[in-house]
Amino acid sequence: MENNYFRIADHNICIRFQDTTTNNMGLLPSFDAFLQKAAPEGQLLFRLIVDDSTRPAKERSLVRKFDTGNGDTLVYQLPDGGYQYIIRDIHDRDCCLLVCNSDFSECQCALNGDWVMRSFGLNDALMLAYAFAGSFHQTMLIHASCILYGDDSPCGFPFIAASGTGKSTHSSLWLKHIEGAQLLNDDNPILRLADDGRPFIYGSPWSGKTPCYRNRSARLGAITQIARAPQNSIERLGPVQAFATLLPACSSMKWDSVIYNNLCDAITRIIETTPIYTLHCLPDEEAVRICHQALTHP
C-alpha cells in the first residue's frame, strides 16, 4: 500500500495504491509538479484508493451517458447518494470503474487494460473527483486555455469556447505577439474563490494535448469567450450573459442539485467581481491586440 499526497489549487488530495505492481505513480507523470514530500496537515479534499479488486455496485441506476470527446462515461446513482462511473476510451474500452460517496471526499477505483488505458482512466477519475469534490469548496475546473500576464503580480486570463473554436490558438498568438505572456494551462485550469471572495486561477495536472502542468496561481483578471467572426471586436457582457457564458465551461452535474447549486453560487460570485467578455475574432495578431487592450485597460 502506497500513499501519495498532492496539493492542487491549495487543496490536498491523497492517492493510495493498494498494489504498486501494475498501478503506481508512473501512470501520472503530469502530477509530478504537485507532489508533496510528506502527508499534509489539515483536511483532504478527497482520497482516491486505486484497487483493481473494486467491483461495481449491485444496486445502481443509470443517470446518463456522456461523450467527453475522448470516449464515453456512464454515470450511475447509488442508493446511498454516491455515484459510480464507467470511464471508456475513444475505442470504447472500459478503462476505469470509479465509485464515490455523495460529496466525493472518499473515492475508489479499479483500472483495466494496458498502461495507456490505465493512465487515461486514472487521470479521468481524478479529474472527475476533483471537479465535484471541489464544488463543496468554491472550486471549479474550467475548460479553458489560460494566459498569465503582468509585471510584478501577473493576472490569469482564461479563454473559453467550445472545443475546436480556437482557445489554444488564441493563447499561442498571445505568446507570439504579447511580450511577457506565459501559458498557465491549456485545457483545464482551476478557479477558486478565496475566503475573502477574491477569485484566483491555478494550474492543474490536466492540460489536454499541451504538456503544461504548472503548480502556480494568479489573481483572476478577466474571462473571455472566443467566438469566430469575419472581423475582430470585443464586448463586455452583462451579468445574465456572463453567467450563461461561463456556466457551460465549468465541470458540473446538472442532475445533482447540491453540486449544481454550489457551482452556480460560485459563478455568481465570480461575475460580481470579474469582467467577462466575448471576443469576436479571426485567428490573427489584431485580435490579440484588441483583446489585450480590453483586458489590461478595462
Coordinates of C-alpha atoms in Angstrom, one line a residue:
M1 CA 0.0 0.0 0.0
E2 CA 1.4 3.4 -1.0
N3 CA 0.0 6.8 -0.1
N4 CA 0.9 9.8 -2.3
Y5 CA -0.1 13.4 -1.4
F6 CA -0.6 16.3 -3.8
R7 CA -1.5 20.0 -3.4
I8 CA -3.6 21.3 -6.3
A9 CA -5.1 24.8 -6.2
D10 CA -4.3 24.8 -2.5
H11 CA -6.3 21.7 -1.9
N12 CA -4.7 18.5 -0.6
I13 CA -5.6 15.1 -2.1
C14 CA -4.3 11.6 -1.4
I15 CA -3.9 8.8 -3.9
R16 CA -3.5 5.4 -2.4
F17 CA -2.3 2.4 -4.5
Q18 CA -3.2 -0.9 -2.9
D19 CA -0.8 -2.8 -5.1
T20 CA 2.0 -0.9 -6.9
T21 CA 2.9 -3.8 -9.2
T22 CA 0.7 -2.5 -12.0
N23 CA -0.7 0.7 -10.7
N24 CA 1.7 3.3 -9.4
M25 CA 2.7 6.9 -9.9
G26 CA 4.2 6.1 -13.2
L27 CA 0.6 6.4 -14.5
L28 CA 0.5 10.1 -13.6
P29 CA 3.6 11.9 -14.9
S30 CA 1.6 15.2 -15.1
F31 CA 1.2 15.2 -11.3
D32 CA 5.0 15.5 -10.5
A33 CA 4.9 19.2 -10.0
F34 CA 2.1 18.9 -7.4
L35 CA 3.6 16.1 -5.3
Q36 CA 4.1 16.8 -1.6
K37 CA 7.0 15.2 0.3
A38 CA 5.0 14.4 3.4
A39 CA 1.5 14.0 4.5
P40 CA -0.1 17.4 4.8
E41 CA -1.8 18.9 7.8
G42 CA -5.4 19.7 7.6
Q43 CA -8.4 18.4 5.6
L44 CA -8.1 16.4 2.4
L45 CA -10.3 17.5 -0.5
F46 CA -10.6 13.8 -1.3
R47 CA -8.9 10.4 -1.0
L48 CA -8.8 8.0 -4.0
I49 CA -7.9 4.4 -3.4
V50 CA -6.7 2.6 -6.5
D51 CA -7.6 -1.1 -6.1
D52 CA -8.3 -3.4 -9.0
S53 CA -10.4 -5.7 -6.8
T54 CA -13.1 -3.0 -6.6
R55 CA -16.3 -4.3 -8.1
P56 CA -19.4 -2.5 -9.5
A57 CA -22.2 -1.8 -7.1
K58 CA -25.1 -4.3 -7.5
E59 CA -27.7 -1.7 -6.9
R60 CA -27.4 1.3 -9.2
S61 CA -29.5 3.3 -11.6
L62 CA -28.1 4.8 -14.8
V63 CA -28.3 8.6 -14.8
R64 CA -26.8 9.3 -18.1
K65 CA -24.1 8.5 -20.7
F66 CA -22.0 11.4 -22.0
D67 CA -19.2 11.8 -24.5
T68 CA -16.1 13.5 -23.1
G69 CA -14.5 13.8 -26.5
N70 CA -12.1 11.1 -25.6
G71 CA -14.7 8.4 -25.0
D72 CA -18.0 7.8 -23.2
T73 CA -18.5 7.9 -19.5
L74 CA -21.5 6.2 -17.9
V75 CA -22.9 7.7 -14.7
Y76 CA -24.9 5.7 -12.1
Q77 CA -26.6 6.9 -8.9
L78 CA -26.1 4.6 -5.9
P79 CA -28.7 4.1 -3.1
D80 CA -26.6 6.0 -0.5
G81 CA -26.4 9.1 -2.8
G82 CA -23.0 8.3 -4.1
Y83 CA -22.0 7.7 -7.7
Q84 CA -20.4 5.1 -9.9
Y85 CA -18.7 5.8 -13.2
I86 CA -17.5 3.6 -16.0
I87 CA -14.9 5.5 -18.0
R88 CA -14.3 4.4 -21.6
D89 CA -11.7 5.5 -24.1
I90 CA -12.2 6.5 -27.7
H91 CA -12.0 2.9 -28.7
D92 CA -15.0 2.1 -26.4
R93 CA -12.8 0.1 -24.0
D94 CA -13.5 0.1 -20.2
C95 CA -10.5 1.8 -18.6
C96 CA -11.8 2.6 -15.1
L97 CA -14.5 1.9 -12.6
L98 CA -14.9 4.8 -10.2
V99 CA -17.1 4.7 -7.1
C100 CA -17.5 7.8 -4.9
N101 CA -19.6 8.9 -1.9
S102 CA -22.0 11.8 -2.2
D103 CA -19.6 14.6 -1.6
F104 CA -16.7 12.9 -3.4
S105 CA -14.4 13.0 -0.4
E106 CA -13.9 9.2 -0.5
C107 CA -13.4 7.5 -3.8
Q108 CA -12.2 4.1 -5.0
C109 CA -11.4 2.9 -8.5
A110 CA -10.3 -0.2 -10.4
L111 CA -8.2 0.2 -13.6
N112 CA -8.2 -2.1 -16.6
G113 CA -6.0 -2.7 -19.7
D114 CA -2.5 -1.7 -20.7
W115 CA -0.5 1.3 -19.5
V116 CA -2.2 3.8 -21.9
M117 CA -5.7 2.7 -20.8
R118 CA -4.8 2.7 -17.1
S119 CA -3.2 6.2 -17.3
F120 CA -6.2 7.6 -19.2
G121 CA -8.7 6.0 -16.8
L122 CA -6.9 7.2 -13.7
N123 CA -6.4 10.7 -14.9
D124 CA -10.1 11.0 -15.9
A125 CA -11.2 9.6 -12.5
L126 CA -9.0 12.1 -10.6
M127 CA -10.3 15.0 -12.7
L128 CA -14.0 13.9 -12.0
A129 CA -13.3 13.5 -8.3
Y130 CA -11.5 16.9 -8.1
A131 CA -14.2 18.8 -10.0
F132 CA -17.1 17.5 -8.0
A133 CA -15.4 17.5 -4.6
G134 CA -14.2 21.0 -5.3
S135 CA -17.7 22.2 -5.8
F136 CA -18.2 22.0 -2.0
H137 CA -15.2 24.3 -1.5
Q138 CA -15.9 27.2 -4.0
T139 CA -13.5 25.5 -6.5
M140 CA -14.2 24.5 -10.1
L141 CA -12.5 23.1 -13.1
I142 CA -12.9 25.3 -16.2
H143 CA -12.5 24.1 -19.8
A144 CA -10.2 26.9 -20.9
S145 CA -6.7 27.9 -22.1
C146 CA -5.2 30.3 -19.7
I147 CA -2.5 33.0 -20.1
L148 CA -0.6 34.7 -17.3
Y149 CA 0.2 38.3 -18.0
G150 CA 1.5 41.2 -15.9
D151 CA 4.8 42.5 -14.5
D152 CA 5.2 42.1 -10.7
S153 CA 2.0 40.2 -10.0
P154 CA 0.6 38.6 -13.1
C155 CA -3.1 38.0 -13.6
G156 CA -4.7 35.0 -15.2
F157 CA -6.7 35.4 -18.3
P158 CA -8.6 32.2 -19.3
F159 CA -10.1 31.9 -22.8
I160 CA -13.2 29.7 -23.1
A161 CA -15.0 28.3 -26.1
A162 CA -16.4 25.1 -27.5
S163 CA -13.8 22.5 -28.5
G164 CA -12.2 23.3 -31.8
T165 CA -13.1 27.0 -31.7
G166 CA -9.6 28.3 -31.1
K167 CA -8.8 28.7 -27.4
S168 CA -5.3 27.3 -27.7
T169 CA -4.8 29.1 -31.0
H170 CA -5.6 32.4 -29.3
S171 CA -3.3 31.7 -26.4
S172 CA -0.5 30.8 -28.8
L173 CA -1.0 34.2 -30.5
W174 CA -0.6 35.9 -27.1
L175 CA 2.6 34.1 -26.6
K176 CA 3.8 35.1 -30.0
H177 CA 2.8 38.8 -30.0
I178 CA 2.5 39.9 -26.4
E179 CA 5.8 40.3 -24.6
G180 CA 5.8 38.7 -21.1
A181 CA 2.8 36.5 -21.7
Q182 CA 3.1 32.9 -20.3
L183 CA 0.9 29.9 -20.6
L184 CA -0.5 28.7 -17.3
N185 CA -2.6 25.7 -18.6
D186 CA -4.1 24.8 -22.0
D187 CA -7.2 22.9 -21.2
N188 CA -8.3 22.6 -17.5
P189 CA -7.1 25.3 -15.2
I190 CA -8.9 25.7 -11.8
L191 CA -10.9 28.6 -10.5
R192 CA -11.1 29.1 -6.7
L193 CA -12.7 31.7 -4.5
A194 CA -10.6 32.7 -1.6
D195 CA -12.2 33.1 1.9
D196 CA -12.4 36.9 1.3
G197 CA -14.2 36.3 -2.0
R198 CA -11.4 37.1 -4.4
P199 CA -11.1 34.8 -7.4
F200 CA -7.9 33.1 -8.3
I201 CA -6.9 30.7 -11.1
Y202 CA -4.5 27.9 -10.8
G203 CA -2.5 25.5 -13.0
S204 CA -3.5 21.8 -12.9
P205 CA -2.3 18.4 -13.9
W206 CA -4.8 18.3 -16.7
S207 CA -3.8 20.3 -19.8
G208 CA -5.2 18.4 -22.8
K209 CA -2.7 17.9 -25.6
T210 CA -0.3 20.5 -24.4
P211 CA 2.0 19.4 -21.6
C212 CA 1.8 22.5 -19.4
Y213 CA 1.4 21.3 -15.8
R214 CA 2.4 24.4 -13.7
N215 CA 1.9 24.5 -9.9
R216 CA 1.2 28.2 -9.9
S217 CA -1.6 30.6 -9.2
A218 CA -2.6 34.1 -10.0
R219 CA -5.5 36.6 -9.4
L220 CA -8.2 36.1 -12.0
G221 CA -8.1 39.2 -14.3
A222 CA -10.9 38.5 -16.8
I223 CA -12.6 35.7 -18.6
T224 CA -13.0 35.8 -22.4
Q225 CA -15.2 33.7 -24.7
I226 CA -13.7 33.1 -28.1
A227 CA -16.2 33.4 -31.0
R228 CA -15.1 33.1 -34.6
A229 CA -16.2 36.1 -36.7
P230 CA -15.2 37.8 -40.1
Q231 CA -13.8 40.8 -38.2
N232 CA -12.4 41.5 -34.8
S233 CA -14.3 43.1 -32.0
I234 CA -14.8 42.6 -28.2
E235 CA -17.7 43.3 -25.9
R236 CA -18.1 43.1 -22.2
L237 CA -21.1 41.0 -21.1
G238 CA -23.8 41.9 -18.7
P239 CA -24.5 39.7 -15.7
V240 CA -27.0 37.4 -17.3
Q241 CA -25.0 36.9 -20.5
A242 CA -21.9 36.4 -18.4
F243 CA -23.5 33.7 -16.3
A244 CA -24.9 31.9 -19.3
T245 CA -21.4 32.1 -21.0
L246 CA -19.4 30.8 -18.0
L247 CA -21.6 28.0 -16.8
P248 CA -21.2 25.6 -19.7
A249 CA -17.4 26.0 -19.4
C250 CA -17.3 24.6 -15.9
S251 CA -17.4 20.9 -15.0
S252 CA -20.7 20.0 -13.3
M253 CA -23.5 17.5 -12.9
K254 CA -26.8 19.3 -13.5
W255 CA -28.7 16.3 -12.2
D256 CA -27.1 16.7 -8.7
S257 CA -28.9 19.7 -7.2
V258 CA -26.3 20.2 -4.4
I259 CA -23.3 20.2 -6.7
Y260 CA -25.0 22.2 -9.4
N261 CA -26.2 24.9 -6.9
N262 CA -22.7 25.1 -5.4
L263 CA -21.3 25.8 -8.9
C264 CA -24.0 28.4 -9.7
D265 CA -23.3 30.2 -6.4
A266 CA -19.6 30.3 -7.1
I267 CA -20.1 31.5 -10.7
T268 CA -22.4 34.3 -9.5
R269 CA -19.7 35.5 -7.1
I270 CA -17.1 35.4 -9.8
I271 CA -19.1 37.6 -12.2
E272 CA -19.8 40.1 -9.5
T273 CA -16.1 40.9 -9.3
T274 CA -14.6 39.8 -12.7
P275 CA -15.2 41.2 -16.2
I276 CA -16.5 38.6 -18.7
Y277 CA -16.0 39.3 -22.4
T278 CA -16.8 37.8 -25.8
L279 CA -14.0 38.3 -28.4
H280 CA -15.4 38.0 -31.9
C281 CA -12.3 37.3 -33.9
L282 CA -10.1 36.0 -36.6
P283 CA -7.0 33.9 -35.6
D284 CA -4.7 36.9 -36.1
E285 CA -2.5 39.4 -34.4
E286 CA -5.1 42.2 -34.5
A287 CA -7.5 40.0 -32.4
V288 CA -4.8 39.6 -29.8
R289 CA -4.1 43.4 -29.7
I290 CA -7.8 44.2 -29.3
C291 CA -8.2 41.6 -26.6
H292 CA -5.0 42.7 -24.7
Q293 CA -6.1 46.3 -24.7
A294 CA -9.5 45.5 -23.3
L295 CA -8.4 43.0 -20.7
T296 CA -5.5 45.0 -19.3
H297 CA -7.0 48.5 -19.6
P298 CA -10.7 48.0 -18.8

